[in-house]
Coordinates of C-alpha atoms and ligand atoms in Angstrom, one line a residue:
Chain D
M1 CA -25.8 44.9 13.4
G2 CA -25.9 48.6 14.5
F3 CA -28.7 51.1 14.2
E4 CA -28.1 54.9 14.3
G5 CA -30.6 57.7 14.2
S6 CA -29.7 60.3 16.8
A7 CA -29.8 63.2 14.4
N8 CA -30.7 63.7 10.7
K9 CA -29.1 60.6 9.5
V10 CA -30.5 57.1 9.7
A11 CA -28.1 54.3 9.2
V12 CA -27.6 50.5 9.6
G13 CA -24.3 48.8 9.5
V14 CA -22.9 45.3 9.9
V15 CA -19.5 44.6 11.3
S16 CA -17.4 41.6 12.4
H17 CA -15.9 41.2 15.8
T18 CA -12.6 42.5 14.5
G19 CA -14.1 45.7 13.1
D20 CA -14.4 44.6 9.4
I21 CA -17.3 46.5 7.9
L22 CA -19.6 44.2 5.8
S23 CA -22.1 46.9 5.0
N24 CA -22.8 50.5 6.1
P25 CA -25.7 52.1 4.2
R26 CA -27.2 55.5 5.3
K27 CA -29.8 58.1 4.4
T28 CA -29.8 61.8 5.3
Y29 CA -32.8 63.9 5.9
I30 CA -32.1 67.1 4.1
T31 CA -34.1 70.3 4.7
P32 CA -34.4 73.4 2.4
P33 CA -31.7 76.1 2.6
G34 CA -32.1 78.4 5.6
T35 CA -33.9 75.8 7.7
G36 CA -32.7 73.2 10.2
F37 CA -34.1 69.7 10.9
L38 CA -36.9 69.4 13.5
P39 CA -37.3 66.3 15.7
R40 CA -40.8 65.3 14.6
E41 CA -40.1 65.5 10.8
T42 CA -36.7 63.8 11.2
A43 CA -38.3 60.9 13.1
E44 CA -40.9 60.6 10.4
H45 CA -38.2 60.5 7.8
H46 CA -36.4 57.8 9.7
R47 CA -39.5 55.7 10.1
Q48 CA -40.2 55.8 6.4
V49 CA -36.8 54.6 5.2
I50 CA -35.3 52.4 8.0
L51 CA -36.7 49.1 6.9
D52 CA -35.3 49.5 3.4
I53 CA -31.9 50.4 4.9
V54 CA -32.0 47.3 7.1
Q55 CA -32.7 45.1 4.0
Q56 CA -29.9 46.9 2.1
A57 CA -27.5 46.3 5.0
L58 CA -28.3 42.6 5.0
D59 CA -28.1 42.3 1.2
E60 CA -24.8 44.2 0.9
A61 CA -23.3 42.2 3.7
G62 CA -24.6 39.0 2.1
I63 CA -25.9 37.6 5.3
A64 CA -29.1 36.4 6.8
P65 CA -30.5 37.7 10.2
S66 CA -29.6 34.4 11.8
D67 CA -25.9 35.2 11.2
L68 CA -26.1 38.1 13.6
D69 CA -24.8 38.1 17.2
C70 CA -26.7 41.1 18.5
L71 CA -28.5 44.3 17.6
C72 CA -26.9 47.5 18.7
Y73 CA -28.7 50.8 18.8
T74 CA -27.9 54.4 19.8
K75 CA -29.3 55.0 23.2
G76 CA -28.1 58.7 23.2
P77 CA -27.2 61.4 23.1
G78 CA -29.3 63.0 20.4
M79 CA -32.8 64.1 19.6
G80 CA -35.5 62.3 21.4
A81 CA -38.0 61.5 18.6
P82 CA -35.5 60.3 16.0
L83 CA -33.7 58.1 18.7
V84 CA -36.9 56.4 19.7
S85 CA -38.0 55.9 16.1
V86 CA -35.0 53.7 15.6
A87 CA -35.1 52.0 19.0
V88 CA -38.6 50.8 18.3
V89 CA -37.5 49.1 15.1
V90 CA -34.6 47.4 17.0
R91 CA -37.0 46.1 19.7
M92 CA -39.3 44.7 17.1
L93 CA -36.5 43.0 15.1
S94 CA -35.0 41.6 18.3
Q95 CA -38.2 39.8 19.0
I96 CA -38.7 38.5 15.4
W97 CA -35.0 37.5 15.0
K98 CA -34.5 36.4 18.6
K99 CA -31.4 38.5 19.1
P100 CA -30.1 40.3 22.2
I101 CA -30.0 44.1 22.2
V102 CA -27.0 46.3 23.2
P103 CA -27.4 50.0 23.9
V104 CA -24.6 52.2 22.7
N105 CA -23.4 55.7 23.5
H106 CA -23.1 57.6 20.2
C107 CA -19.9 59.4 21.1
V108 CA -18.2 56.2 22.2
G109 CA -19.3 54.7 18.9
H110 CA -17.4 57.4 17.0
I111 CA -14.3 56.9 19.2
E112 CA -14.2 53.1 18.9
M113 CA -14.8 53.1 15.2
G114 CA -12.1 55.7 14.7
R115 CA -9.7 53.7 16.8
V116 CA -10.2 50.5 14.9
V117 CA -10.3 52.0 11.4
C118 CA -7.2 54.0 12.0
G119 CA -5.4 51.7 14.3
A120 CA -4.9 54.4 16.9
M121 CA -4.1 52.9 20.2
D122 CA -4.5 55.6 22.8
P123 CA -5.0 59.0 21.1
V124 CA -6.4 62.2 22.3
V125 CA -9.8 62.4 20.6
L126 CA -11.2 65.5 19.1
Y127 CA -14.9 64.8 18.6
V128 CA -16.6 67.5 16.5
S129 CA -20.0 67.2 15.1
G130 CA -23.3 69.0 14.8
G131 CA -24.1 68.8 18.5
N132 CA -20.7 67.8 20.1
T133 CA -17.4 69.5 20.6
Q134 CA -15.2 67.6 23.0
V135 CA -11.6 66.8 23.6
I136 CA -11.4 63.4 25.1
A137 CA -8.7 61.2 26.6
Y138 CA -8.9 57.7 28.0
N139 CA -8.1 57.3 31.6
E140 CA -9.0 54.6 34.1
R141 CA -11.9 53.0 32.3
R142 CA -13.5 56.1 31.0
Y143 CA -13.3 58.4 28.1
R144 CA -12.9 61.6 30.0
I145 CA -13.8 65.0 28.7
F146 CA -10.9 67.4 29.1
G147 CA -12.1 70.2 26.9
E148 CA -15.4 71.1 25.4
T149 CA -17.5 74.1 24.3
I150 CA -19.0 76.1 27.1
D151 CA -21.8 77.2 24.8
I152 CA -22.7 76.0 21.3
A153 CA -21.2 73.1 19.4
V154 CA -18.9 73.7 16.4
G155 CA -21.2 72.0 13.8
N156 CA -24.1 73.9 15.1
C157 CA -22.1 77.1 14.8
L158 CA -21.1 76.3 11.2
D159 CA -24.7 75.4 10.4
R160 CA -26.1 78.7 11.7
F161 CA -23.4 80.6 9.9
A162 CA -24.3 78.8 6.7
R163 CA -28.0 79.6 7.2
E164 CA -27.1 83.3 7.9
I165 CA -25.4 83.6 4.5
G166 CA -27.9 81.4 2.7
L167 CA -25.9 78.3 1.9
S168 CA -27.6 75.0 1.0
N169 CA -28.0 72.1 3.4
D170 CA -27.2 69.6 0.7
P171 CA -25.2 67.5 1.4
S172 CA -24.5 69.4 4.6
P173 CA -23.9 73.1 5.5
G174 CA -20.5 72.3 6.8
Y175 CA -19.4 70.8 3.5
N176 CA -20.6 73.8 1.6
I177 CA -18.7 76.1 3.9
E178 CA -15.6 74.1 3.3
Q179 CA -16.0 74.3 -0.5
L180 CA -16.7 78.0 -0.5
A181 CA -13.8 78.7 1.9
K182 CA -11.4 77.4 -0.7
K183 CA -12.2 80.5 -2.7
G184 CA -11.7 82.9 0.2
T185 CA -8.5 84.9 0.3
K186 CA -9.0 87.7 2.9
Y187 CA -8.8 87.0 6.6
I188 CA -11.5 88.8 8.6
D189 CA -10.9 89.1 12.3
M190 CA -13.4 87.2 14.4
P191 CA -13.8 86.6 18.1
Y192 CA -11.3 83.9 19.3
T193 CA -12.1 82.5 22.8
V194 CA -10.1 79.8 24.5
K195 CA -10.5 79.2 28.2
G196 CA -8.3 76.6 29.7
M197 CA -9.1 73.5 27.5
D198 CA -12.5 74.8 26.7
I199 CA -13.7 77.1 23.9
S200 CA -16.6 79.5 23.5
L201 CA -18.3 80.1 20.2
S202 CA -21.1 82.5 21.2
G203 CA -18.9 85.4 20.1
I204 CA -18.7 84.0 16.6
E205 CA -22.4 83.3 16.5
T206 CA -23.1 87.0 17.4
F207 CA -20.6 88.0 14.7
A208 CA -22.4 85.9 12.2
K209 CA -25.8 87.4 13.1
S210 CA -24.7 91.0 13.4
E211 CA -21.8 91.6 11.0
A212 CA -21.6 88.9 8.4
R213 CA -24.4 90.1 6.1
T214 CA -23.5 93.8 6.6
K215 CA -19.9 93.1 5.7
I216 CA -20.9 91.3 2.5
D217 CA -23.5 94.0 1.6
A218 CA -21.0 96.7 2.1
G219 CA -18.5 95.0 -0.2
E220 CA -15.9 94.7 2.5
C221 CA -15.5 91.0 1.8
T222 CA -17.2 88.1 0.1
A223 CA -19.1 85.2 1.5
A224 CA -16.1 83.1 0.6
D225 CA -13.8 85.3 2.6
L226 CA -16.1 84.8 5.6
C227 CA -16.2 81.0 5.2
Y228 CA -12.5 81.0 5.0
S229 CA -12.0 83.2 8.0
L230 CA -14.6 81.3 10.0
Q231 CA -12.8 78.0 9.4
E232 CA -9.4 79.5 10.1
T233 CA -10.6 80.9 13.4
I234 CA -12.7 78.1 14.7
F235 CA -10.3 75.3 13.7
A236 CA -7.4 77.2 15.2
M237 CA -9.3 77.2 18.5
L238 CA -10.0 73.4 18.2
V239 CA -6.3 72.6 17.4
E240 CA -5.2 74.8 20.3
I241 CA -7.4 73.0 22.9
T242 CA -6.4 69.7 21.5
E243 CA -2.7 70.7 21.9
R244 CA -3.4 71.9 25.4
T245 CA -5.0 68.5 26.3
M246 CA -2.0 66.7 24.8
A247 CA 0.4 68.7 26.9
H248 CA -1.7 68.1 29.9
C249 CA -1.9 64.3 29.4
N250 CA 1.5 63.8 27.8
A251 CA 0.0 62.3 24.7
N252 CA 1.3 62.4 21.2
D253 CA -1.4 61.2 18.8
V254 CA -4.7 62.6 17.9
L255 CA -7.8 61.1 16.4
I256 CA -10.5 63.3 14.9
V257 CA -14.0 61.9 14.7
G258 CA -17.5 63.3 14.1
G259 CA -19.1 65.0 11.1
V260 CA -16.9 68.1 11.2
G261 CA -13.9 65.8 11.3
C262 CA -14.2 65.2 7.6
N263 CA -13.2 68.8 7.0
V264 CA -9.9 68.5 5.1
R265 CA -8.7 71.9 6.3
L266 CA -9.2 71.0 10.0
Q267 CA -7.3 67.7 9.4
E268 CA -4.5 69.7 7.6
M269 CA -4.1 72.1 10.5
M270 CA -4.2 69.4 13.1
R271 CA -1.6 67.4 11.1
V272 CA 0.8 70.3 11.3
M273 CA 0.4 70.7 15.0
V274 CA 0.6 67.0 15.7
G275 CA 3.6 66.7 13.4
E276 CA 5.5 69.4 15.3
R277 CA 4.9 67.5 18.5
G278 CA 6.3 64.3 16.9
G279 CA 3.0 62.5 16.9
K280 CA 0.6 61.1 14.4
L281 CA -2.8 62.3 13.2
Y282 CA -5.5 59.8 12.6
A283 CA -8.5 60.9 10.7
T284 CA -11.2 59.2 8.6
D285 CA -13.3 60.2 5.6
D286 CA -17.0 60.7 5.5
R287 CA -17.8 57.0 5.5
Y288 CA -16.8 56.8 9.2
C289 CA -16.7 60.4 10.3
I290 CA -20.3 61.1 9.6
D291 CA -22.9 59.2 11.7
N292 CA -23.2 55.6 10.6
G293 CA -24.5 52.2 11.6
A294 CA -21.1 50.4 11.6
M295 CA -19.8 52.5 14.4
I296 CA -22.7 51.6 16.6
A297 CA -22.4 48.0 15.7
Y298 CA -18.7 48.0 16.5
A299 CA -18.9 49.8 19.9
G300 CA -21.8 47.5 20.6
I301 CA -20.0 44.3 19.8
L302 CA -17.1 45.3 22.1
A303 CA -19.6 45.6 25.0
F304 CA -21.5 42.5 23.9
M305 CA -18.2 40.4 24.1
E306 CA -18.0 41.7 27.7
G307 CA -21.4 40.2 28.3
Q308 CA -23.3 43.5 28.2
T309 CA -26.8 43.1 26.9
A310 CA -30.0 44.9 27.8
T311 CA -33.4 43.6 28.8
M312 CA -36.4 44.9 26.8
A313 CA -37.2 47.3 29.7
E314 CA -33.7 48.7 29.6
T315 CA -33.8 49.5 25.9
I316 CA -34.6 53.2 26.5
C317 CA -33.2 56.3 24.9
T318 CA -31.8 59.3 26.6
Q319 CA -31.2 62.7 25.0
R320 CA -28.4 63.5 27.4
Y321 CA -25.8 60.8 27.7
R322 CA -22.3 61.9 28.5
T323 CA -19.3 60.2 27.0
D324 CA -17.8 59.9 30.5
D325 CA -20.9 58.1 31.8
V326 CA -19.8 54.9 30.0
L327 CA -17.7 52.4 31.9
V328 CA -15.2 51.2 29.2
T329 CA -15.0 47.6 30.3
W330 CA -13.5 46.3 27.0
R331 CA -10.2 48.4 27.2
K332 CA -7.7 46.6 29.4
D333 CA -5.1 49.4 29.5
K334 CA -4.6 51.7 32.5
Chain W
M20 CA 0.6 74.5 4.9
G21 CA 1.2 73.6 1.3
K22 CA -1.1 74.9 -1.3
R23 CA -2.4 77.8 0.7
G24 CA 1.2 79.2 0.9
F25 CA 0.8 81.8 3.6
V26 CA 3.1 84.7 3.0
D27 CA 5.0 84.9 6.3
K28 CA 5.2 88.7 6.5
H29 CA 5.3 89.1 10.2
N30 CA 8.1 86.6 10.6
A31 CA 10.1 87.7 7.6
S32 CA 10.5 91.1 9.1
G33 CA 10.9 89.6 12.5
A34 CA 13.7 87.4 11.4
E35 CA 15.5 90.3 9.8
K36 CA 15.5 92.2 13.0
Q37 CA 16.4 89.2 15.0
Q38 CA 19.5 88.7 12.9
K39 CA 20.8 92.1 14.0
Q40 CA 19.6 91.5 17.5
V41 CA 21.3 89.2 20.0
D42 CA 19.3 86.1 20.9
I43 CA 19.4 86.7 24.7
I44 CA 18.0 83.3 25.5
E45 CA 20.8 81.7 23.5
K46 CA 23.4 83.9 25.2
L47 CA 22.0 82.8 28.6
G48 CA 22.3 79.2 27.6
G49 CA 18.5 78.9 27.9
Y50 CA 18.1 76.4 25.0
D51 CA 20.1 73.9 26.9
N52 CA 17.8 74.1 29.9
L53 CA 14.4 73.3 28.8
V54 CA 12.0 73.0 31.8
S55 CA 8.8 72.4 30.0
Q56 CA 7.4 72.1 26.5
G57 CA 3.9 73.3 27.0
A58 CA 1.2 73.8 24.5
E59 CA 1.9 77.4 23.9
G60 CA 5.6 77.8 24.3
R61 CA 8.8 76.6 25.7
V62 CA 9.9 77.3 29.3
F63 CA 13.7 77.6 30.0
A64 CA 15.6 78.0 33.2
V65 CA 18.5 80.5 33.1
K66 CA 20.6 82.8 35.3
F67 CA 19.6 86.4 34.6
C68 CA 21.4 89.2 36.4
G69 CA 22.4 86.7 39.0
R70 CA 19.0 85.4 39.6
D71 CA 17.3 82.1 39.0
T72 CA 15.0 82.9 36.1
I73 CA 12.3 81.3 34.0
V74 CA 12.1 82.4 30.4
K75 CA 8.8 81.5 28.7
Q76 CA 8.9 81.9 24.9
R77 CA 5.8 81.6 22.8
F78 CA 6.6 80.2 19.4
K79 CA 4.9 80.6 16.1
K80 CA 2.0 78.2 15.5
T81 CA 2.4 77.3 11.9
Y82 CA -1.0 75.7 11.7
R83 CA -2.9 78.9 12.1
H84 CA -3.2 81.9 9.9
P85 CA -0.3 84.3 10.4
T86 CA -2.5 87.3 11.1
L87 CA -4.3 85.4 13.8
D88 CA -1.1 83.9 15.1
T89 CA 0.6 87.3 15.4
K90 CA -2.5 88.8 17.1
L91 CA -2.7 86.0 19.6
T92 CA 1.0 85.8 20.4
R93 CA 1.2 89.6 21.0
S94 CA -1.9 89.9 23.0
R95 CA -1.1 86.9 25.2
L96 CA 2.5 88.1 25.9
G97 CA 1.2 91.5 26.9
M98 CA -1.7 90.0 28.8
E99 CA 0.6 87.7 30.7
A100 CA 2.9 90.5 31.8
R101 CA 0.2 92.9 32.7
S102 CA -2.0 90.4 34.6
M103 CA 0.9 89.0 36.6
M104 CA 1.5 92.4 38.0
R105 CA -2.2 93.1 38.4
A106 CA -2.7 89.9 40.4
R107 CA 0.2 90.8 42.6
K108 CA -1.4 94.2 43.3
L109 CA -4.5 92.4 44.3
G110 CA -2.6 90.4 46.8
V111 CA -2.1 87.2 44.9
A112 CA 1.4 85.6 44.9
T113 CA 2.9 85.5 41.4
P114 CA 6.5 85.2 40.2
T115 CA 8.2 88.6 40.0
L116 CA 8.3 89.9 36.5
Y117 CA 11.8 90.7 35.3
Y118 CA 11.7 91.5 31.6
V119 CA 9.5 91.3 28.5
D120 CA 11.2 90.7 25.1
Q121 CA 8.7 91.6 22.5
Q122 CA 11.0 90.7 19.7
Q123 CA 11.5 87.1 20.9
S124 CA 8.0 86.8 22.4
A125 CA 9.6 86.0 25.6
I126 CA 8.8 86.8 29.2
Y127 CA 11.4 86.6 32.0
M128 CA 10.3 86.0 35.6
E129 CA 11.5 84.7 38.9
K130 CA 11.9 81.0 39.1
V131 CA 9.7 79.8 41.9
P132 CA 11.4 76.9 43.8
G133 CA 8.8 74.2 44.3
K134 CA 6.4 72.0 42.4
S135 CA 3.2 72.4 40.5
L136 CA 0.0 71.3 42.2
K137 CA -0.3 68.7 39.4
E138 CA 3.0 67.1 40.4
L139 CA 2.0 67.2 44.1
I140 CA -1.3 65.5 43.5
R141 CA 0.3 62.9 41.2
E142 CA 2.9 62.1 43.8
D143 CA 0.1 61.6 46.3
S144 CA 2.3 63.0 49.0
M145 CA -0.1 65.6 50.4
S146 CA -1.6 65.0 53.8
E147 CA -5.3 65.9 54.6
K148 CA -4.0 69.0 56.2
D149 CA -1.8 70.0 53.2
M150 CA -4.8 69.6 50.9
E151 CA -6.9 71.8 53.1
D152 CA -4.3 74.4 53.4
I153 CA -3.4 74.5 49.7
G154 CA -7.0 74.3 48.6
A155 CA -7.8 77.3 50.9
Q156 CA -4.9 79.3 49.5
V157 CA -6.0 78.6 45.9
G158 CA -9.6 79.6 46.7
K159 CA -8.5 82.8 48.3
A160 CA -6.2 83.7 45.4
V161 CA -8.9 83.1 42.9
A162 CA -11.4 85.2 45.0
K163 CA -8.9 88.1 45.1
M164 CA -8.4 88.0 41.4
H165 CA -12.1 87.8 40.7
D166 CA -13.1 90.6 43.1
G167 CA -10.4 92.7 41.4
G168 CA -11.9 92.1 38.0
L169 CA -9.2 89.7 36.8
I170 CA -10.1 86.4 35.2
H171 CA -7.2 83.9 35.0
G172 CA -8.6 82.0 32.1
D173 CA -6.5 78.8 32.4
L174 CA -6.8 77.7 36.0
T175 CA -5.3 74.2 35.7
T176 CA -3.2 72.3 38.3
S177 CA -0.1 72.9 36.2
N178 CA -0.5 76.6 36.5
I179 CA -0.6 76.6 40.3
L180 CA 2.8 76.3 42.0
V181 CA 3.5 75.6 45.6
R182 CA 6.6 77.3 46.8
D183 CA 9.2 75.4 48.8
D184 CA 9.0 77.5 51.9
D185 CA 7.7 77.1 55.4
E186 CA 4.3 78.6 54.5
R187 CA 4.0 76.5 51.3
T188 CA 2.8 79.6 49.5
V189 CA 0.6 79.0 46.5
V190 CA 1.9 80.9 43.5
I191 CA -0.3 81.5 40.4
I192 CA 1.4 81.4 37.0
D193 CA 0.5 81.4 33.3
F194 CA -1.7 84.4 32.8
G195 CA -1.6 84.2 29.0
L196 CA -5.3 83.7 28.7
A197 CA -6.3 86.2 31.4
S198 CA -8.8 88.9 30.8
N199 CA -10.3 91.8 32.6
S200 CA -13.9 91.3 33.5
I201 CA -16.3 91.8 36.4
I202 CA -19.1 89.7 34.7
A203 CA -20.2 86.8 36.9
E204 CA -20.4 84.4 33.9
D205 CA -16.6 84.8 33.3
K206 CA -15.9 84.1 37.0
G207 CA -18.2 81.1 36.8
V208 CA -16.4 79.7 33.8
D209 CA -13.0 80.3 35.5
L210 CA -14.2 78.2 38.5
Y211 CA -15.6 75.6 36.1
V212 CA -12.2 75.2 34.3
L213 CA -10.6 74.8 37.7
E214 CA -13.1 72.2 38.9
R215 CA -12.6 70.1 35.8
A216 CA -8.8 70.4 36.0
I217 CA -8.9 69.1 39.6
T218 CA -11.7 66.5 39.3
V219 CA -11.2 65.1 35.7
T220 CA -7.5 64.8 35.9
H221 CA -7.1 63.9 39.5
S222 CA -10.5 62.8 40.7
S223 CA -10.0 64.9 43.8
Q224 CA -13.3 66.3 44.7
A225 CA -12.2 67.1 48.3
L226 CA -9.5 69.5 47.2
F227 CA -11.9 71.4 45.0
E228 CA -14.3 71.7 47.9
H229 CA -11.6 73.3 50.0
V230 CA -11.1 75.7 47.2
M231 CA -14.7 76.6 47.1
T232 CA -15.1 77.0 50.8
A233 CA -12.2 79.5 50.9
Y234 CA -13.5 81.3 47.8
R235 CA -16.8 81.8 49.5
R236 CA -15.1 83.2 52.6
A237 CA -12.8 85.5 50.7
S238 CA -15.0 86.9 47.9
S239 CA -17.6 89.5 48.5
Q240 CA -19.4 88.5 45.3
W241 CA -19.2 84.7 45.8
S242 CA -22.9 84.2 45.5
S243 CA -23.3 85.5 42.0
S244 CA -20.1 83.7 40.9
F245 CA -21.4 80.4 42.4
N246 CA -24.7 80.8 40.7
K247 CA -23.1 81.2 37.3
F248 CA -20.7 78.4 38.1
A249 CA -23.7 76.1 38.7
E250 CA -25.3 77.3 35.5
V251 CA -22.2 76.8 33.4
R252 CA -21.9 73.3 34.9
M253 CA -25.5 72.4 34.2
R254 CA -25.1 73.6 30.6
G255 CA -22.2 71.1 30.2
R256 CA -24.3 68.3 31.7
K257 CA -27.4 69.1 29.9
R258 CA -26.3 70.2 26.5
S259 CA -28.5 68.2 24.2
M260 CA -25.6 66.9 22.2
I261 CA -27.1 66.0 18.9
G262 CA -25.2 64.4 16.1
Ligands
LIG421 N1 8.0 81.1 37.5 C1 8.1 79.8 37.4 N2 8.8 79.1 38.4 C2 9.0 77.8 38.3 N3 8.4 77.0 37.4 C3 7.8 77.6 36.4 C4 7.6 79.0 36.4 N4 6.9 79.3 35.3 C5 6.6 78.1 34.7 N5 7.1 77.1 35.3 C6 7.0 75.7 35.0 O1 6.8 75.5 33.6 C7 5.5 75.0 33.3 C8 4.9 75.7 32.1 O2 4.8 77.0 32.3 P1 3.5 77.8 31.8 O3 2.3 77.2 32.4 O4 3.7 79.3 32.1 O5 3.6 77.6 30.2 P2 2.6 76.8 29.2 O6 3.2 77.0 27.9 O7 1.2 77.3 29.5 O8 2.6 75.4 29.6 P3 1.4 74.4 29.6 O9 0.6 74.7 28.4 O10 2.0 73.0 29.7 O11 0.6 74.7 30.9 C9 4.7 75.2 34.6 O12 3.7 74.2 34.7 C10 5.8 75.0 35.6 O13 6.1 73.7 35.9
LIG422 MG1 0.5 76.3 31.8

């Protein structure tokens, strides 16, 4: 059983050793338009609903706690208070149910879930979510970060943009941008910054703050045009650094994970690029892309089968936990 | 690209003109001599006016919006040609520029006999001494560019060539992402990209240290660049990474 609560979603999932998902319920803490989620309130939300979600996960899977091998939780990265609110529940359940605990790196959870759901063996991974923007490839027992943002994350950038033009946070700012972008027709020039395999989004953020509203008010373009152009620009940057990493690593396939990875336009652009290189794109829908419990359970069980469990004292959380900090003992290739 | 159905204006007119024009790369037999299929374009080896020549042609990226694509291809082609010459004026070894074909988005330059740093590291054939010497040359070259207000923008080991001569001269290529800037942050990012290229791909910390030692000796502004480099690096380490 896996427990996730590193950001505004709290989720519990049950998976088998082979990656079959038995249940995967989740709840999202949604804030009013124009506001973001704060650590304390988010943790409070998680505390209020998590026990119901645990019960729901057991019921939907049709199992009893005694059927479980281990309890896996997100150790990091993420927001401190929400992470801890979930870890506390896991420690308690571990004592009541007498089950070992396995700490999991959230990013590795996304990668392993994506690999098993899609059947991608050794893809270049684009991990794009609220707080993460990384291009990752596996090499010698680690998921190494080849490209990343040198300032703000893509999801974060989209969220701030949505806030700037007053879009709703329900179900997510990114989803609302995607929907509105479909109505956009005019391409507005925005800052495009690629450096090596890294990108920079601070230029876009400045644009959003200084020009977006004025352009709409002056009737130069609509909010839809801006959403459309924003997606076209940012996603082109993401596809470009993914392609650069592929050329650098001689890889052909791509896996997209993380919340922004549900975006159909991003998937479409990536598919064109990967197709031209003769490779295959692996992408998932919102059940797996968005933070969930099953991904934590699955990455956890891989480590558990390698004998990795944590003592109670080791079941800490850490806000900063790099993807390449994890030694990937369960992969036997190069 | 399906439902969005981009009207391919830039290429429609481009194609018309191309039909009247001769495809020089084809004439030179370039398409049969593919050297590398990079992320941005194809690199061919040809004989041009009797010289061994590299032709780098940027192709259209159909995944991105045509307006954006045209803008990027044009600016990078121009930037590459200009920056190559600027770097050379600053005392950095670069291939000699022969010709720029705007119509074909192709750039013609001297073919440098030798290998890329990436190949050399992969082969594991460099001695301690070679590492030190090549690292020092790289550091010096980057320092010269930075002090002259030129940011390379894509300092990876495949963009650093080592010439097959007695001096084993380091030649810097691929200036498509270059920019003009004297801001320390930009220099810091340039160094950060290089560090990751060397340490993530090759886990070769020693080589990067040689680079930094030489940079420090050669750049008059090393201290502000190093401070920014440390800052950019910490940002990467410490980014809270939520979600
Ligand atoms: N002047 C040159 N002399 C010799 N070899 C060259 C020259 N220019 C390019 N090459 C070879 O071609 C490769 C790709 O060239 P370049 O870096 O300019 O293009 P690119 O499209 O950026 O490729 P990539 O994205 O893979 O780095 C180089 O790594 C090098 O091996
Ligand atoms: Mg290159």
